[in-house]
Tab-separated table of C-alpha atoms in Angstrom:
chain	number	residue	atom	x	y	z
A	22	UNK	CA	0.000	0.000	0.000
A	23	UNK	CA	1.130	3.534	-0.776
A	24	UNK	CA	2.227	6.025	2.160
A	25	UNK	CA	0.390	9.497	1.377
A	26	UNK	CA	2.086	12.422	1.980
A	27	UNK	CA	0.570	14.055	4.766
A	28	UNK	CA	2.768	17.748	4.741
A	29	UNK	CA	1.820	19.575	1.373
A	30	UNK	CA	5.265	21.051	1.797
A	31	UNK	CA	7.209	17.311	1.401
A	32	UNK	CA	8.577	15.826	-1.681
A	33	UNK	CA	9.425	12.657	-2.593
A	34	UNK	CA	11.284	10.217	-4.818
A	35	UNK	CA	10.761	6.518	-5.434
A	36	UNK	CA	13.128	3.892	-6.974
A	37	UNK	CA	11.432	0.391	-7.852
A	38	UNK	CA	12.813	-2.751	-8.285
A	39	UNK	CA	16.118	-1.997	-7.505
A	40	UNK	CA	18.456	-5.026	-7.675
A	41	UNK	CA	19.418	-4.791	-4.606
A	42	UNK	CA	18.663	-6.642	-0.515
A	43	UNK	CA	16.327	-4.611	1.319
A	44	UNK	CA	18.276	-5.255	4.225
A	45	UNK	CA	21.349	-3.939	2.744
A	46	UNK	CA	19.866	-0.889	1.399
A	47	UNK	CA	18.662	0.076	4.690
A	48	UNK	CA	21.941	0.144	6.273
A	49	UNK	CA	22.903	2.743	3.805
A	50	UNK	CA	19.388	4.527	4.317
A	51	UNK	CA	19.309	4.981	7.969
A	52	UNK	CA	22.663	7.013	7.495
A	53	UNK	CA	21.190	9.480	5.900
A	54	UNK	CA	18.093	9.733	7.191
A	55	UNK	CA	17.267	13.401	9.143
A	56	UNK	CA	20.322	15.170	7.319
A	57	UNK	CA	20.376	18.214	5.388
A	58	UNK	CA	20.824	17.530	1.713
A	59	UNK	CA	24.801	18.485	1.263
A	60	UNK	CA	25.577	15.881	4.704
A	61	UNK	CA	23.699	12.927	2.460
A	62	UNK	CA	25.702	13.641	-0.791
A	63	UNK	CA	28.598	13.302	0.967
A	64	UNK	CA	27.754	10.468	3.230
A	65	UNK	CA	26.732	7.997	-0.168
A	66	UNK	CA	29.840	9.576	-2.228
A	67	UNK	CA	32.114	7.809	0.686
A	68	UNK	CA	29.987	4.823	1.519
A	69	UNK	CA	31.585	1.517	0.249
A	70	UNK	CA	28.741	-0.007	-0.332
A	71	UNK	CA	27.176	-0.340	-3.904
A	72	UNK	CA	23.690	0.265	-3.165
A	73	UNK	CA	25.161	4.250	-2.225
A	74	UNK	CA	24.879	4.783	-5.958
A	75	UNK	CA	21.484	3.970	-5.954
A	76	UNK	CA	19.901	5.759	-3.129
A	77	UNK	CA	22.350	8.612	-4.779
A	78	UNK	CA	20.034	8.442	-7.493
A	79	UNK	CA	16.861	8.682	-5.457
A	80	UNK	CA	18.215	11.538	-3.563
A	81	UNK	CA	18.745	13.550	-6.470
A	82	UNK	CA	15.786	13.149	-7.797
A	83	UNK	CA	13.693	14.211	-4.878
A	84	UNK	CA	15.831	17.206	-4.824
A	85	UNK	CA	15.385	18.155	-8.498
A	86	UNK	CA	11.310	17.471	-7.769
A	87	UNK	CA	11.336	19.572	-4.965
A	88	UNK	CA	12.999	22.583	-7.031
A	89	UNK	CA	11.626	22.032	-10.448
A	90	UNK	CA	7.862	21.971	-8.406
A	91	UNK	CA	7.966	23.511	-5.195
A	92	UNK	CA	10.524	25.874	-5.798
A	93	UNK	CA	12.305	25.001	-3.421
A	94	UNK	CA	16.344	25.657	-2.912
A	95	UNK	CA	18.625	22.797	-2.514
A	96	UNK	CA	20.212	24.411	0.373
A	97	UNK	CA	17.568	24.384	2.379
A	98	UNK	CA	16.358	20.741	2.289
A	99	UNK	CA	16.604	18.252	4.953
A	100	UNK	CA	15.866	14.176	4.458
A	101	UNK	CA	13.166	13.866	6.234
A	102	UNK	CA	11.995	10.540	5.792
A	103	UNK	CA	13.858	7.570	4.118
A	104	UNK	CA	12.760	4.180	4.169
A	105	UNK	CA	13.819	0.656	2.137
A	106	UNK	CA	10.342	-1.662	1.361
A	107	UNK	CA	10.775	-5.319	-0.252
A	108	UNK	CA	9.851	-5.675	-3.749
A	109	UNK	CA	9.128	-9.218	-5.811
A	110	UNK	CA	11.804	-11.719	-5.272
A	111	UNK	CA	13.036	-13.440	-8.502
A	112	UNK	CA	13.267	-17.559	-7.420
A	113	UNK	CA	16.037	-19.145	-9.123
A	114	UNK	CA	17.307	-22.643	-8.514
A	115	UNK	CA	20.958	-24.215	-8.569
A	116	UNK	CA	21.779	-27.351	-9.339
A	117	UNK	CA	23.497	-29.376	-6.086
A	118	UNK	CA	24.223	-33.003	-5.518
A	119	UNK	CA	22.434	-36.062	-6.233
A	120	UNK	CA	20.247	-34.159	-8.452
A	121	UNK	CA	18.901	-32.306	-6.306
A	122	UNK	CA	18.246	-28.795	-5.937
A	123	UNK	CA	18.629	-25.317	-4.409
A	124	UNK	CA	16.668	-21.920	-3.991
A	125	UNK	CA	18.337	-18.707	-4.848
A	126	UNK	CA	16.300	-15.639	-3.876
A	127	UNK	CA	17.016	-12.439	-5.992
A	128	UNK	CA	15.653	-10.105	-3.618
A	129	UNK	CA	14.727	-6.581	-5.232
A	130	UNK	CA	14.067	-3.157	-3.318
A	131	UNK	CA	11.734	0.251	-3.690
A	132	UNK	CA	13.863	2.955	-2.272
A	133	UNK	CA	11.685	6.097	-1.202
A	134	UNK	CA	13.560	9.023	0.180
A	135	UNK	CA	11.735	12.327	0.981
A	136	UNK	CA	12.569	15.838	1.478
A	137	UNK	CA	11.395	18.992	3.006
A	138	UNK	CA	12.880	22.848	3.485
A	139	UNK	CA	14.521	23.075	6.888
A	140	UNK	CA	12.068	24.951	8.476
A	141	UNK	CA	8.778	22.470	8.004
A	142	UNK	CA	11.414	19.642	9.162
């Protein structure tokens, strides 16, 4: 089920089916979570983690729809609320011995990531 925005001042920006481990993406998520705009950047540009690029992505994004609609300036905007759900898992199955088989989940990921101006945070 979708989350509604409940501040008409929010913005937000979605990523589905990202190739990715919820549970890994979240590690990277929480980080960032409640941080203005310019501490995120440069908290994913020096994660090691892959999924960084990703939620780099996402963060952009919500900052471009928050000045491109709202007019708002990317100085002022603070991550409000970030959060990691599961998507559809791809099964896959590997061969083992006897003939016998495995399961291989391919989990995927919907990164959502929303921002607000500083002074509605």
């Amino acid at each position: 089920m979708a989350k509604t925005l409940t501040n008409p001042n929010h913005v937000r920006a979605t990523a589905k089916y990202v190739r990715v481990a919820p549970r890994k993406a979240r590690l990277v998520v929480d980080q960032i979570r409640n941080k203005t705009v310019q501490q995120a950047f440069e908290i994913l540009q020096f994660s090691s983690r892959a999924v960084a690029v990703d939620v780099e992505k996402v963060l952009k994004s919500a900052v471009s729809n928050a000045y491109q609609n709202k007019g708002f300036r990317p100085d002022d905007l603070v991550v409000v609320e970030t959060y990691v759900d599961e998507g559809p898992t791809m099964k896959r199955i590997r061969p083992r011995a006897k003939g016998s088989a495995s399961r291989i989940n391919k989990r995927t990921s919907h990164i959502t990531i929303t921002v607000a101006p500083r002074k509605e945070a």
